[in-house]
mmCIF file of C-alpha atoms in Angstrom:
data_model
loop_
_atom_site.group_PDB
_atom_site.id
_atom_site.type_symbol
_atom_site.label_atom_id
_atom_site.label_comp_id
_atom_site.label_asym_id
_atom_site.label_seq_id
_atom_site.Cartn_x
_atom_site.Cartn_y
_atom_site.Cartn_z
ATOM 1 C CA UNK Z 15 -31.014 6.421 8.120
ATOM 2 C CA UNK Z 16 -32.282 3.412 6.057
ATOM 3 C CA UNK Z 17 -32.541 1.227 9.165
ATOM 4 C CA UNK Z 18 -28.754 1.820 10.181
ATOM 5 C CA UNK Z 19 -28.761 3.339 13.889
ATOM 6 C CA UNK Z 20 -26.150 5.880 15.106
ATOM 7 C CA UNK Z 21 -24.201 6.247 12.058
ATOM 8 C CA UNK Z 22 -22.076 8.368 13.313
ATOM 9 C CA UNK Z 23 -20.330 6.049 16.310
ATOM 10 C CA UNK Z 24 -20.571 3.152 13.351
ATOM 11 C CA UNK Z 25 -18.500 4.974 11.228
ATOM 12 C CA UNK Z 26 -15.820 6.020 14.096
ATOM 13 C CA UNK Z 27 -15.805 2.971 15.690
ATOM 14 C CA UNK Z 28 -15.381 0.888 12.453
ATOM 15 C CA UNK Z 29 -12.409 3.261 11.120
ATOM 16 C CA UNK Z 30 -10.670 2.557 14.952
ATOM 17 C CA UNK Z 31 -11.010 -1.211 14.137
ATOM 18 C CA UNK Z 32 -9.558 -0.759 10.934
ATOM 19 C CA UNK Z 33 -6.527 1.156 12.150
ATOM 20 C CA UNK Z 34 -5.872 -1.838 14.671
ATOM 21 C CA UNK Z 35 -2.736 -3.765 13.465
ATOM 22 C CA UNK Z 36 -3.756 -7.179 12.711
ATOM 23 C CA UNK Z 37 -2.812 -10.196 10.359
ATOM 24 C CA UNK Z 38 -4.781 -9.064 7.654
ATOM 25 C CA UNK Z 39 -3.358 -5.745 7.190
ATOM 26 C CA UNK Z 40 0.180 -7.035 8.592
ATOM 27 C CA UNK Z 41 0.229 -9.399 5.552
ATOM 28 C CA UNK Z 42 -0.835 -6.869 2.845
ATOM 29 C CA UNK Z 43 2.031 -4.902 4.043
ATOM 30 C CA UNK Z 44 4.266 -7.464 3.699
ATOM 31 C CA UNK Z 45 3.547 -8.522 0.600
ATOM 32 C CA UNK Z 46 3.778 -5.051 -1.442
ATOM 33 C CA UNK Z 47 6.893 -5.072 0.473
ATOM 34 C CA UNK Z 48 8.392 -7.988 -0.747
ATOM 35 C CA UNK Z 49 6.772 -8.453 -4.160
ATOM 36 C CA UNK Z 50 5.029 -4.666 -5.595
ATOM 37 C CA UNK Z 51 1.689 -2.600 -5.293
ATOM 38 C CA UNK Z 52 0.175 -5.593 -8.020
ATOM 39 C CA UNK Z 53 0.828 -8.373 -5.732
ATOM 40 C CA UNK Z 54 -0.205 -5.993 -2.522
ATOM 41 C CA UNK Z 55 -3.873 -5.009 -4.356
ATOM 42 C CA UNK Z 56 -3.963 -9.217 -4.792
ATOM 43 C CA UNK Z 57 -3.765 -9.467 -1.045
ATOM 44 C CA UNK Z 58 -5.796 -6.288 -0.418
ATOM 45 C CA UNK Z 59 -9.342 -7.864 -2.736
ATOM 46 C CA UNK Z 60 -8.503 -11.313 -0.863
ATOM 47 C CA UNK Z 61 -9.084 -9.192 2.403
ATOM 48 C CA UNK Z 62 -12.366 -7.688 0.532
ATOM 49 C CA UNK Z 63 -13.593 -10.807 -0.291
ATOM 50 C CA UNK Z 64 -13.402 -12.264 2.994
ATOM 51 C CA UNK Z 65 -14.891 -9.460 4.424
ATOM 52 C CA UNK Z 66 -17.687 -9.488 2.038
ATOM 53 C CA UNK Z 67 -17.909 -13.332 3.278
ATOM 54 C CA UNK Z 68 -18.230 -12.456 6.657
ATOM 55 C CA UNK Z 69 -20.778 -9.249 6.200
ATOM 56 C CA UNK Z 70 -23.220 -11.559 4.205
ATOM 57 C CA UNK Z 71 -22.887 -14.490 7.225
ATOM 58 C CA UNK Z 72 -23.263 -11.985 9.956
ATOM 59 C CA UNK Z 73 -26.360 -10.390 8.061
ATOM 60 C CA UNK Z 74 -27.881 -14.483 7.756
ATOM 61 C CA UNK Z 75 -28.006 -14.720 11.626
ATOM 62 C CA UNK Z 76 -24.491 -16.476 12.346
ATOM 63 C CA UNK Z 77 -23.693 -15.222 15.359
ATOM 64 C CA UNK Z 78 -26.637 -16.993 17.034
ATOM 65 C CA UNK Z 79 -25.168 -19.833 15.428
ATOM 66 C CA UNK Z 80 -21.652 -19.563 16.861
ATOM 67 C CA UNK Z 81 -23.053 -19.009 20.353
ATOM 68 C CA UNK Z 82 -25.154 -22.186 19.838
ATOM 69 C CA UNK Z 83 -22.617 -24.146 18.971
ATOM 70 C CA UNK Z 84 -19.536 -22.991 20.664
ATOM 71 C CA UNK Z 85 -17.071 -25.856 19.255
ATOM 72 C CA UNK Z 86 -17.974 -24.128 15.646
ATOM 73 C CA UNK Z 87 -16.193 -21.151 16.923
ATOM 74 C CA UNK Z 88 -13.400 -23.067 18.207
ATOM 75 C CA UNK Z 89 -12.861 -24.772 15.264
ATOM 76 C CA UNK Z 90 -12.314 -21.786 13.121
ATOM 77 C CA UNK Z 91 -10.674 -20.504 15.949
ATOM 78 C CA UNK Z 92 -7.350 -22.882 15.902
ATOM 79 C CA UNK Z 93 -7.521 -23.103 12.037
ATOM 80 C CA UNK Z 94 -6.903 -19.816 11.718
ATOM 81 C CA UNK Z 95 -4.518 -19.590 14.563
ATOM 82 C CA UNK Z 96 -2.379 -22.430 13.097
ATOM 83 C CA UNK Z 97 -2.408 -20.925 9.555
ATOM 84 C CA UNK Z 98 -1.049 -17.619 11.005
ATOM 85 C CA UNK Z 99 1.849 -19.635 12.913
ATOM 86 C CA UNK Z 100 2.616 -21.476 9.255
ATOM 87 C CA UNK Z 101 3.119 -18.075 7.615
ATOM 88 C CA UNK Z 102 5.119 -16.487 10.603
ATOM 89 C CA UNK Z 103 7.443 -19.575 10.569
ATOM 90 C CA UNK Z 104 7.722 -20.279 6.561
ATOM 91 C CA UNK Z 105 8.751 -16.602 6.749
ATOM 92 C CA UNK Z 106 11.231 -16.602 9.296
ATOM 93 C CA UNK Z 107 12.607 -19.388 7.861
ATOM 94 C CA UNK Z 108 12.804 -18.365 4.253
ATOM 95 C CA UNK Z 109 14.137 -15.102 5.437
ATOM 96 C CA UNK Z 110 16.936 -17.248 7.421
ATOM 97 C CA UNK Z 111 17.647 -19.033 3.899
ATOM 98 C CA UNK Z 112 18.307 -15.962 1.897
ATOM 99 C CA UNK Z 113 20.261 -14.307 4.525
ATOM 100 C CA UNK Z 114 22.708 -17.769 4.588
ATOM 101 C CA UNK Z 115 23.372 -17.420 0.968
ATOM 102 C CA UNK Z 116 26.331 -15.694 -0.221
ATOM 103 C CA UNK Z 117 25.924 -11.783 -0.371
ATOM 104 C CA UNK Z 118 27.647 -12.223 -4.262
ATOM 105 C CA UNK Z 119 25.278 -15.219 -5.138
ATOM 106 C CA UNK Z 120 21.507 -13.979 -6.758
ATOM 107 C CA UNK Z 121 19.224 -13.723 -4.184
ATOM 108 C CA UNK Z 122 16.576 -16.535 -4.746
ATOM 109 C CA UNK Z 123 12.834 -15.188 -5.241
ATOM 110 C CA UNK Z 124 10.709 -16.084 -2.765
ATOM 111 C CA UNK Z 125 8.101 -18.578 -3.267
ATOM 112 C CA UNK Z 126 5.495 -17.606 -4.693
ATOM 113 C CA UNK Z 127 2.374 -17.728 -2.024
ATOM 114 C CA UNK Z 128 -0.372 -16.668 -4.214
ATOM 115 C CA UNK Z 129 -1.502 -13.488 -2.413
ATOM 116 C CA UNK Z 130 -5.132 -13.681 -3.148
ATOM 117 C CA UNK Z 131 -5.377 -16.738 -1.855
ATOM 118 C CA UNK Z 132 -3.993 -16.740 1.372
ATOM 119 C CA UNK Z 133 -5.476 -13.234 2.423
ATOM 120 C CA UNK Z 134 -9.034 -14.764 1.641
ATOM 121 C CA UNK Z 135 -8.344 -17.446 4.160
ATOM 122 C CA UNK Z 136 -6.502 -15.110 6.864
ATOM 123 C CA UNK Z 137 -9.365 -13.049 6.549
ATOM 124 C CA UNK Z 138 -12.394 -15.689 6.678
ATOM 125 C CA UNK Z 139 -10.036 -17.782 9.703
ATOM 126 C CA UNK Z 140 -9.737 -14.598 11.765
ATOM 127 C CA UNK Z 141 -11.375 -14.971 14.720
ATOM 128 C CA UNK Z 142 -10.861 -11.299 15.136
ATOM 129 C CA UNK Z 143 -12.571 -10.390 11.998
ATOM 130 C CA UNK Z 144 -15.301 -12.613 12.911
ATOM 131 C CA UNK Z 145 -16.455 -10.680 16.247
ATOM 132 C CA UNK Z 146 -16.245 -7.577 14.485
ATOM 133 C CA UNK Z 147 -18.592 -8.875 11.764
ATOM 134 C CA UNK Z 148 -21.190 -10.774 14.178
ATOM 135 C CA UNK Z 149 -20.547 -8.884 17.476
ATOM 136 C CA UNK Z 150 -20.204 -5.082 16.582
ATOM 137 C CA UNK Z 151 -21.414 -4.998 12.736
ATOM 138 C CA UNK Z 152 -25.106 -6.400 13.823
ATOM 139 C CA UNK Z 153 -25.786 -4.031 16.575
ATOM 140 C CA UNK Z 154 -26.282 -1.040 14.202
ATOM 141 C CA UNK Z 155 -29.095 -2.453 12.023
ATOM 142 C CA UNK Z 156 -32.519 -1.609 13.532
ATOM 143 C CA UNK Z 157 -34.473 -4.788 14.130
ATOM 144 C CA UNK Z 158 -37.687 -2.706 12.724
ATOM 145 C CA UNK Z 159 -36.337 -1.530 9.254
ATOM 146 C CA UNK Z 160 -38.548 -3.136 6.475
ATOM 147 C CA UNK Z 161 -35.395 -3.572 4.212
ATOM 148 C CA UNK Z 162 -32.640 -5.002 6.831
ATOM 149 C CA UNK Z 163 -30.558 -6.007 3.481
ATOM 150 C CA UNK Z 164 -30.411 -1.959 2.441
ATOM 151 C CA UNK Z 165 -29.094 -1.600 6.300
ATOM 152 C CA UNK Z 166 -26.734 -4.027 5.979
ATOM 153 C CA UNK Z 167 -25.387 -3.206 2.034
ATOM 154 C CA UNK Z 168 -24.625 0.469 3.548
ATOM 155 C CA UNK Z 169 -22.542 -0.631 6.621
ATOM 156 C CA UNK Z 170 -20.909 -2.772 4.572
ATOM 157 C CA UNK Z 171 -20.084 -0.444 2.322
ATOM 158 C CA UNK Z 172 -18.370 2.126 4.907
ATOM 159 C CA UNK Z 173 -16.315 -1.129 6.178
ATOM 160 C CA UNK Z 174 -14.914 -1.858 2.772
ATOM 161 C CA UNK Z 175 -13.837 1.549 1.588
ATOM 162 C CA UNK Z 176 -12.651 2.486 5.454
ATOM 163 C CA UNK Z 177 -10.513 -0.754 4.156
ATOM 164 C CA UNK Z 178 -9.366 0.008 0.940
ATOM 165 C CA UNK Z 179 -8.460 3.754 1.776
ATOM 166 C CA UNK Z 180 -6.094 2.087 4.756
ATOM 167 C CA UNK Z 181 -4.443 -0.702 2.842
ATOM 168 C CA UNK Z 182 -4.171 0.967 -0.015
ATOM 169 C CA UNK Z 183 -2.016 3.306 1.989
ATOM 170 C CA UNK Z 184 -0.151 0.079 3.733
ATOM 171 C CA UNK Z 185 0.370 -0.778 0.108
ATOM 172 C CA UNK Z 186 2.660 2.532 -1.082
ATOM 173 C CA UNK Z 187 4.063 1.852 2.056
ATOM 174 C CA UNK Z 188 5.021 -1.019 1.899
ATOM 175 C CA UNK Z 189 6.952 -0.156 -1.600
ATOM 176 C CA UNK Z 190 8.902 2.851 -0.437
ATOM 177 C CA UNK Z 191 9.857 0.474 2.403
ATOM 178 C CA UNK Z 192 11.138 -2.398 -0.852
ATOM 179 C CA UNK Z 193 12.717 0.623 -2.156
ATOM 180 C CA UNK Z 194 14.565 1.505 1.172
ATOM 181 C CA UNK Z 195 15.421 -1.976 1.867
ATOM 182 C CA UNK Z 196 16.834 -3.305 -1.572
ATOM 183 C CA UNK Z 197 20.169 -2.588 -1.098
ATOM 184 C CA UNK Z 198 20.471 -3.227 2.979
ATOM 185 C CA UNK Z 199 20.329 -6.913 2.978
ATOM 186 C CA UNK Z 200 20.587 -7.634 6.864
ATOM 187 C CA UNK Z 201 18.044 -4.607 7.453
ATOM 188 C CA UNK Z 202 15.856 -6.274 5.176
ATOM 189 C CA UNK Z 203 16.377 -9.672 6.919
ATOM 190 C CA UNK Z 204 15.344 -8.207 10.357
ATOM 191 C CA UNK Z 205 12.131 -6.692 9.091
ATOM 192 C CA UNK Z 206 11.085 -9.849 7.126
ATOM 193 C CA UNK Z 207 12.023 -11.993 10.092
ATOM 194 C CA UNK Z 208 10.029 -9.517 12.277
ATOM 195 C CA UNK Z 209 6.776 -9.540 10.643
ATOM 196 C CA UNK Z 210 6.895 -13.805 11.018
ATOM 197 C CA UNK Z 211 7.103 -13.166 14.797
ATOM 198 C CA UNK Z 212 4.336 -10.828 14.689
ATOM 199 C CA UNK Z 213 2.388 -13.465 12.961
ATOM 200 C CA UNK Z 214 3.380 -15.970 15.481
ATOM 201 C CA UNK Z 215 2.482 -13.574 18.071
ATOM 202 C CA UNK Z 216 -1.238 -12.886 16.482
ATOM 203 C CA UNK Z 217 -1.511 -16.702 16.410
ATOM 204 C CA UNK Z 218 -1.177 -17.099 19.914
ATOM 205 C CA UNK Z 219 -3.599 -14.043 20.832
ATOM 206 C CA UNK Z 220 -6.174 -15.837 18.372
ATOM 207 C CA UNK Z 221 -6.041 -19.039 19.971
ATOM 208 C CA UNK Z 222 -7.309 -17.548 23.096
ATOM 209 C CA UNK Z 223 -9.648 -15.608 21.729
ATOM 210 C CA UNK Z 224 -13.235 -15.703 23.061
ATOM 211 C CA UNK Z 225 -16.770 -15.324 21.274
ATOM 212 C CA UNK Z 226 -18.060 -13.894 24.698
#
């Protein structure tokens, strides 16, 4: 079907991936948690976008590039696993801030972190993202199709609204869950302070992450 090869296990197996916990979905959630569905859709297009990134490298022959020059990978390998430790400690300790404060003082905002941004470079650093894109993404284009760029545009396609549908869900959630936790300060505290060691954890599995 226009050069794409068993649709059918594409389209399962790329949902399964997208159901996978991971820091790009982990950090949509947390941001329509802490700052509204506007900020949350922010993070969610930076996601898009670096998806989009990755679909059109894949699609230009990258991954015989990465596997020709292994110390590429690793390179975008550490970046991104030292930009998820960053976020996972500025949280924790922003979180450890707030919860010092007086419980009658205002509770400071957070900082702003520009949601767009930093979800476009989780996304394009994520080594996990990457092997999706040039490992499993590739292998469902038939080698023989005339048009390999109509093959590619349709996959790409079923990734990115496999994507929206789930983080737009992640999203709502991650409201009602603001909602829930706006009066229930030290609840709140835990969860924030959670999600920066979950970030911290995903660095670490990133870092030994392997192209093979």
């Amino acid at each position: 079907m226009l050069g794409v090869t068993n649709p059918w296990t594409y389209l399962l197996g790329t949902a399964a991936i997208v159901l996978l916990p991971g820091p790009n979905s982990l950090y949509v959630l947390s941001v329509a948690a802490r700052r509204g569905v506007r900020d949350g859709y922010r993070g969610a297009a930076g996601v898009w976008l670096g998806d989009a990134v990755l679909m059109v490298l894949s699609a230009g022959g990258v991954a015989s590039l990465l596997h020709t020059y292994p110390w590429l990978f690793l390179l975008v390998k550490y970046a991104g696993a030292g930009y998820l430790a960053y976020l996972g400690i500025r949280l924790v300790v922003d979180t450890v801030r707030r919860l010092r404060a007086p419980a009658s003082a205002p509770q400071p905002e957070p900082p702003a972190d520009r949601p767009f941004r930093r979800a476009l470079v989780i996304s394009m650093l994520n080594p996990k993202a990457i092997l999706f894109f040039v490992s499993f993404f590739i292998q469902f284009v038939d080698p023989g199709y005339a048009h390999p760029a109509v093959s590619f545009l349709l996959l790409g396609i079923v990734a990115e609204v496999l994507s929206a549908i789930y983080l737009s869900v992640l999203i709502f959630a991650g409201r009602y869950l603001a909602e829930q936790f706006r009066s229930r300060r030290k609840l709140a505290a835990g969860l924030s302070t959670s999600v920066g060691g979950l970030f911290l954890a995903f660095s670490i599995k990133l870092a030994t992450a392997s192209i093979s």
